Short mmCIF file of C-alpha atoms in Angstrom, two decimals:
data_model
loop_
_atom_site.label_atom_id
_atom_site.label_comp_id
_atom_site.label_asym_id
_atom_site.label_seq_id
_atom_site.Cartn_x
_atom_site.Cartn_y
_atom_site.Cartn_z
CA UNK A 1 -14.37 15.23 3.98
CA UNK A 2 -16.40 13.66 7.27
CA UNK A 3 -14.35 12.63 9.86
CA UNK A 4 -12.36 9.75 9.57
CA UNK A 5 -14.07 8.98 6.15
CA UNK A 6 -10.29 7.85 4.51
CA UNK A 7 -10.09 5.01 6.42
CA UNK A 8 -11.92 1.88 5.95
CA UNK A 9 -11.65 -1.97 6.85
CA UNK A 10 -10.65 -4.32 4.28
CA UNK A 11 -11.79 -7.77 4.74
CA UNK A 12 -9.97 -10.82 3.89
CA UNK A 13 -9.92 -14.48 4.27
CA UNK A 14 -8.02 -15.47 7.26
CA UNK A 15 -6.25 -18.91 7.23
CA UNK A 16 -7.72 -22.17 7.85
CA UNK A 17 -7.83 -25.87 6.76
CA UNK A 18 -6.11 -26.05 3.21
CA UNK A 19 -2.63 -27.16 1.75
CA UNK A 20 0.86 -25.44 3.96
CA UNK A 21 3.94 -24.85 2.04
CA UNK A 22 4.76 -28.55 2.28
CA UNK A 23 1.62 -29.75 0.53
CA UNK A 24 0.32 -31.40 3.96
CA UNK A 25 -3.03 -30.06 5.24
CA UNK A 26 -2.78 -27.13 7.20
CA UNK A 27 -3.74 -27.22 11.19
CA UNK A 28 -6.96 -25.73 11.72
CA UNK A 29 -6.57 -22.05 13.54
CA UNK A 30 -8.39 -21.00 16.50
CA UNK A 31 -8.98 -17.67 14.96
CA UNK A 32 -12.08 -16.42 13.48
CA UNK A 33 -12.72 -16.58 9.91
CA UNK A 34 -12.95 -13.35 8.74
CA UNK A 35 -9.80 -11.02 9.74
CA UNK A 36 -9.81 -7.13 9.64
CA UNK A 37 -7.04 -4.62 8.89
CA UNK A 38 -7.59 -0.55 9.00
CA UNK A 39 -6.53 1.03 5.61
CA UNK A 40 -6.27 4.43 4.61
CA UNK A 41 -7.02 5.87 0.66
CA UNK A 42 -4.62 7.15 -0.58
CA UNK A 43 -6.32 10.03 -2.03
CA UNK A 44 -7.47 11.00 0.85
CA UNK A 45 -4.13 10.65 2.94
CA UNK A 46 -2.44 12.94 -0.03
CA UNK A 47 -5.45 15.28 0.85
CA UNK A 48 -4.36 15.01 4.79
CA UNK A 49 -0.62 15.41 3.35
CA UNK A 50 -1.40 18.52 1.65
CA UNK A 51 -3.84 19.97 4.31
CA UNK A 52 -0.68 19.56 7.16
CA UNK A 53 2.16 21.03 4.71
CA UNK A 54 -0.68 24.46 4.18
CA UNK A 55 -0.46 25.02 7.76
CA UNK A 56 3.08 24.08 8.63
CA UNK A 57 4.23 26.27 5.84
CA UNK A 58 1.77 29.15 6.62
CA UNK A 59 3.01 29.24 10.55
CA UNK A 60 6.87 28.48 10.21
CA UNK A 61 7.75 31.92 9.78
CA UNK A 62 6.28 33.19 13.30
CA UNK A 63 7.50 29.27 14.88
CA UNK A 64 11.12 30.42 13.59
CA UNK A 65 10.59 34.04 14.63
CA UNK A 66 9.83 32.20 18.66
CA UNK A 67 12.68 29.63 18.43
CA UNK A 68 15.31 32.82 17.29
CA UNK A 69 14.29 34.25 20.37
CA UNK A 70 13.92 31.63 23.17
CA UNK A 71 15.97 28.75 21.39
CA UNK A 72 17.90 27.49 18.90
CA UNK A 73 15.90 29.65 15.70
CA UNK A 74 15.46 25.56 13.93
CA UNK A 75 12.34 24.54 15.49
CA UNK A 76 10.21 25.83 12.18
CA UNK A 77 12.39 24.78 9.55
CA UNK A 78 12.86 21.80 11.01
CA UNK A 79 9.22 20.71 11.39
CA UNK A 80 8.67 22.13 7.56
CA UNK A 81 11.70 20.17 6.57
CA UNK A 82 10.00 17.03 7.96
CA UNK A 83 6.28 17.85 6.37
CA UNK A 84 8.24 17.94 2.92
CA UNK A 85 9.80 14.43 3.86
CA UNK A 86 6.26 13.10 4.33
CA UNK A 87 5.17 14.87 0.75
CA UNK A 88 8.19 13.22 -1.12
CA UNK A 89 7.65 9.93 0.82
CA UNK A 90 4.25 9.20 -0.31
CA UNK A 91 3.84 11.00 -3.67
CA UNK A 92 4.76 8.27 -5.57
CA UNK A 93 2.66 5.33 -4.32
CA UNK A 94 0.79 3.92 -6.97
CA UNK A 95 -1.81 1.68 -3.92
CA UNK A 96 -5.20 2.66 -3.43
CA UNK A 97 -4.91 1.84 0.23
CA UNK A 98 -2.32 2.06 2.61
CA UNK A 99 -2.47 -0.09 6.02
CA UNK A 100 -2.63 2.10 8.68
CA UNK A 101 0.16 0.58 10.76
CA UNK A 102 2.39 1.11 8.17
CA UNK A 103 1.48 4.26 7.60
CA UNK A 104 2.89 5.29 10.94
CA UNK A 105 5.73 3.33 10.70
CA UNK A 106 6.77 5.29 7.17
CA UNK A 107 5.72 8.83 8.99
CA UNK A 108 7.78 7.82 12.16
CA UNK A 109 11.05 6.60 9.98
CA UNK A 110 10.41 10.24 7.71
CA UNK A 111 10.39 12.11 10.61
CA UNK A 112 13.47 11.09 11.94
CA UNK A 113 15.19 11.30 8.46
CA UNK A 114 13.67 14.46 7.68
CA UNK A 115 13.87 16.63 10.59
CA UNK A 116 16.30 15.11 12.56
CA UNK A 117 17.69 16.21 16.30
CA UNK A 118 16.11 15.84 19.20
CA UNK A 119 12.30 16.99 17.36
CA UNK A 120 12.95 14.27 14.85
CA UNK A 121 13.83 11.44 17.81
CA UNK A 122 11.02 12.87 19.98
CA UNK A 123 8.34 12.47 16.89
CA UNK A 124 9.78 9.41 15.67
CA UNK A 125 9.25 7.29 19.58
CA UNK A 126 5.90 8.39 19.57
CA UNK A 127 4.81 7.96 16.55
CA UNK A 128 6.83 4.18 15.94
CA UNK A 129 4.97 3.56 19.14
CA UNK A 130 1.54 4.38 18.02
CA UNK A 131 2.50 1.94 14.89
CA UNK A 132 3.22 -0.81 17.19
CA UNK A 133 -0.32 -0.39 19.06
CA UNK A 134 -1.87 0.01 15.48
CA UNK A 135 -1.01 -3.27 14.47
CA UNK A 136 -1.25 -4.90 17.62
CA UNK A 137 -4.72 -4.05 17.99
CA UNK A 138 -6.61 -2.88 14.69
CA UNK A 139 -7.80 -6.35 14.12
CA UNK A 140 -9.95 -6.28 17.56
CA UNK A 141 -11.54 -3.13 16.48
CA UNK A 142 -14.67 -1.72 14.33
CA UNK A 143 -14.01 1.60 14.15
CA UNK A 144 -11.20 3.51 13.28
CA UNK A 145 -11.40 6.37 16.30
CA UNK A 146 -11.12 3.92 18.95
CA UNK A 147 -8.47 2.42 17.61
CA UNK A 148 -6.44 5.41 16.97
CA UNK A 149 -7.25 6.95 20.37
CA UNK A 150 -6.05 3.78 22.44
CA UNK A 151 -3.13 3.99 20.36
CA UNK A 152 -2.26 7.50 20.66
CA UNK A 153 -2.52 6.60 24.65
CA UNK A 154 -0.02 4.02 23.83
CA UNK A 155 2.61 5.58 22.17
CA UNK A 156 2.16 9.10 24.69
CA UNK A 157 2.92 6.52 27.55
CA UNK A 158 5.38 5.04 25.84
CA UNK A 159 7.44 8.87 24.73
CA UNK A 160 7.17 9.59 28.74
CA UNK A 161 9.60 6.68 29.12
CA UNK A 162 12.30 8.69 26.64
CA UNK A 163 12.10 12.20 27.67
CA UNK A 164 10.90 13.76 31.40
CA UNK A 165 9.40 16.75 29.61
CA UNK A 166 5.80 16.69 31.14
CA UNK A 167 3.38 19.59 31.00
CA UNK A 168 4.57 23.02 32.51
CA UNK A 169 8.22 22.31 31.03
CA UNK A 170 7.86 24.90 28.03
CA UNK A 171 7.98 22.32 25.61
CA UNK A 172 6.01 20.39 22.54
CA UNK A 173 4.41 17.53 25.72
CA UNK A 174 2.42 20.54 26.76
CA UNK A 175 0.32 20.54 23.41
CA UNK A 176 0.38 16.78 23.09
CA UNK A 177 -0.39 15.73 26.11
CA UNK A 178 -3.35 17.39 26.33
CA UNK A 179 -4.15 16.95 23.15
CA UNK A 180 -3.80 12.95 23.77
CA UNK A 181 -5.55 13.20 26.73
CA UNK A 182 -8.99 15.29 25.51
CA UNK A 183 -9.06 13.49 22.28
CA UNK A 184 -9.23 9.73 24.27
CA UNK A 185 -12.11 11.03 26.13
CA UNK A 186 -14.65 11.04 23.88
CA UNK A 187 -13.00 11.02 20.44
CA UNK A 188 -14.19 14.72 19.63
CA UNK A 189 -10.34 15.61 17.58
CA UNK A 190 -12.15 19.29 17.31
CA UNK A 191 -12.25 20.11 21.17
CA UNK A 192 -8.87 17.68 21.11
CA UNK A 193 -6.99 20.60 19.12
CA UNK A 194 -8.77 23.36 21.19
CA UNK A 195 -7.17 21.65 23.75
CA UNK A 196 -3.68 21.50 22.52
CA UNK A 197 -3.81 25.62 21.62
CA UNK A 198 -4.66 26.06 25.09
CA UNK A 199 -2.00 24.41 25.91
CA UNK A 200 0.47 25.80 23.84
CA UNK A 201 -0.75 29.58 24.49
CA UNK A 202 -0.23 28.31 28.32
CA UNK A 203 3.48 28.32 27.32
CA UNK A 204 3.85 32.02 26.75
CA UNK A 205 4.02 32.85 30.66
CA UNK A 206 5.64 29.33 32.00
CA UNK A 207 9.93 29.55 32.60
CA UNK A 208 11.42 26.99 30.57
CA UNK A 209 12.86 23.22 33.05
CA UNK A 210 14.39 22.23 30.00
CA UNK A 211 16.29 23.18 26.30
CA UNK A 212 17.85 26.27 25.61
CA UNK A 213 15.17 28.20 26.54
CA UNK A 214 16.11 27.12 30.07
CA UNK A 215 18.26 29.89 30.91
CA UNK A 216 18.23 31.99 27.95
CA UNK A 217 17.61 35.01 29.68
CA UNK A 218 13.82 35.94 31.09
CA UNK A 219 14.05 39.41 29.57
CA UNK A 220 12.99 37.92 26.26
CA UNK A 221 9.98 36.29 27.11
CA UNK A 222 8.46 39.57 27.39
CA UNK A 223 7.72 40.67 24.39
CA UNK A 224 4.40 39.95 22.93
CA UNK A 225 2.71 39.24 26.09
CA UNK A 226 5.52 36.23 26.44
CA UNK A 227 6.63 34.13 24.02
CA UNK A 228 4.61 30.73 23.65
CA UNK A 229 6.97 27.20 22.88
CA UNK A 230 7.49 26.87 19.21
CA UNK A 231 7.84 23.23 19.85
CA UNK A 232 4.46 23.12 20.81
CA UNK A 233 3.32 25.34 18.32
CA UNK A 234 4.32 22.92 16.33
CA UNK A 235 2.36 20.00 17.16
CA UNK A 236 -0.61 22.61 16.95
CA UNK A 237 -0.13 23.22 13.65
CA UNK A 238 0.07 19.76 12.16
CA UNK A 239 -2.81 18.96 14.29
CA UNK A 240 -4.77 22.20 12.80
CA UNK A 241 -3.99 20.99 9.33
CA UNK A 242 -5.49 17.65 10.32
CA UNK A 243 -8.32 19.08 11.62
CA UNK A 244 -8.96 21.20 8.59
CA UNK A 245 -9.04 17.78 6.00
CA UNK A 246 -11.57 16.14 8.39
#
């Protein structure tokens, strides 16, 4: 699939002069006459679906085998348990096209269902943020990357409010951050992943601020050459799975 090929504008007919609800002529709108919302097809979403519960499913053993050892032993079966909430949510729409704000509103609200904790709050600000900047701005866009970039800017700015994790705290904000960060740039989401593995390898040698891993002792980040943040292994993998369905 080329990039961003699932998502399309769908024109309609905005308002103008014609009949209200009480039958008297309508006041004429200052807004242009054609309005624009970003959709996603659902065929390929399903696709995107799929593509993110392959990877997440393929890497929770070694993000569980991590978390047993520097935190709580959760952190894979949580994130699995909310990429089967996101299968179950969507499988049976019977649209063709999803808006895209909504679509991150319904991922957000799964992901706090699904995984729950502090993951599933953590996911859910961001990503109800991003929603919020979605439908704020996807009418005053043409393309679909800028849009989701500015947006992902949005709702990154908006997590840092909620938590003071920040890179070089050993947790999922140094894969996402960076990720965020490389992928508004210049809208390359291949170099933006690179960038989020780097950051989430960067993990292995860095001594936990906060979480459990935070004084779990420093003998047991030894082993394998250190032990990288299964948080932000995490956010690597979904993105991975994205990557792979673009």
């Amino acid at each position: 699939m080329s990039s961003w090929s699932f998502w399309m504008h769908q024109q309609g007919q905005a308002p103008g002069r014609g009949r209200s609800s009480t039958g008297l002529p309508a006041k004429k709108l200052k807004s242009p006459a054609r309005f624009r919302a970003v959709r996603a097809a659902k065929p390929g979403l399903k696709g995107l679906i799929a593509s993110i519960t392959k990877t997440v499913t393929e890497d929770e053993p070694k993000i569980t085998e991590y978390d047993t050892l520097a935190g709580d032993g959760d952190c894979g079966q949580t994130l699995l348990n909310g990429v089967n909430g996101l299968v179950r949510e969507f499988d049976g729409d019977q649209q063709s096209t999803i808006d895209i704000g909504d679509l991150f509103r319904r991922i957000a609200s799964t992901a706090e269902k699904s995984m729950g904790g502090t993951s599933g709050a953590i996911y859910a600000i961001f990503l109800n943020a991003v929603a919020n900047s979605l439908v704020a701005s996807s009418a005053s866009h043409n393309e679909v990357a800028p849009l989701l970039r500015a947006s992902l800017q949005l709702g990154l700015r908006e997590l840092c409010r909620y938590t003071p994790a920040r890179i070089g705290h050993r947790t999922l904000m140094d894969a996402l951050i960076p990720f965020v960060e490389a992928f508004a740039q210049d809208g390359d989401f291949s170099k933006a992943v690179e960038e989020a593995k780097k950051g989430a390898e960067g993990t292995r040698r860095m001594e936990a601020a906060l979480g459990r891993a935070s004084y779990v002792g420093k003998e047991r980040f030894e082993e394998e050459g250190g032990i990288p943040d299964p948080g932000a292994l995490g956010i690597v993998s979904i993105l991975r799975g994205i990557l792979a369905e673009l």
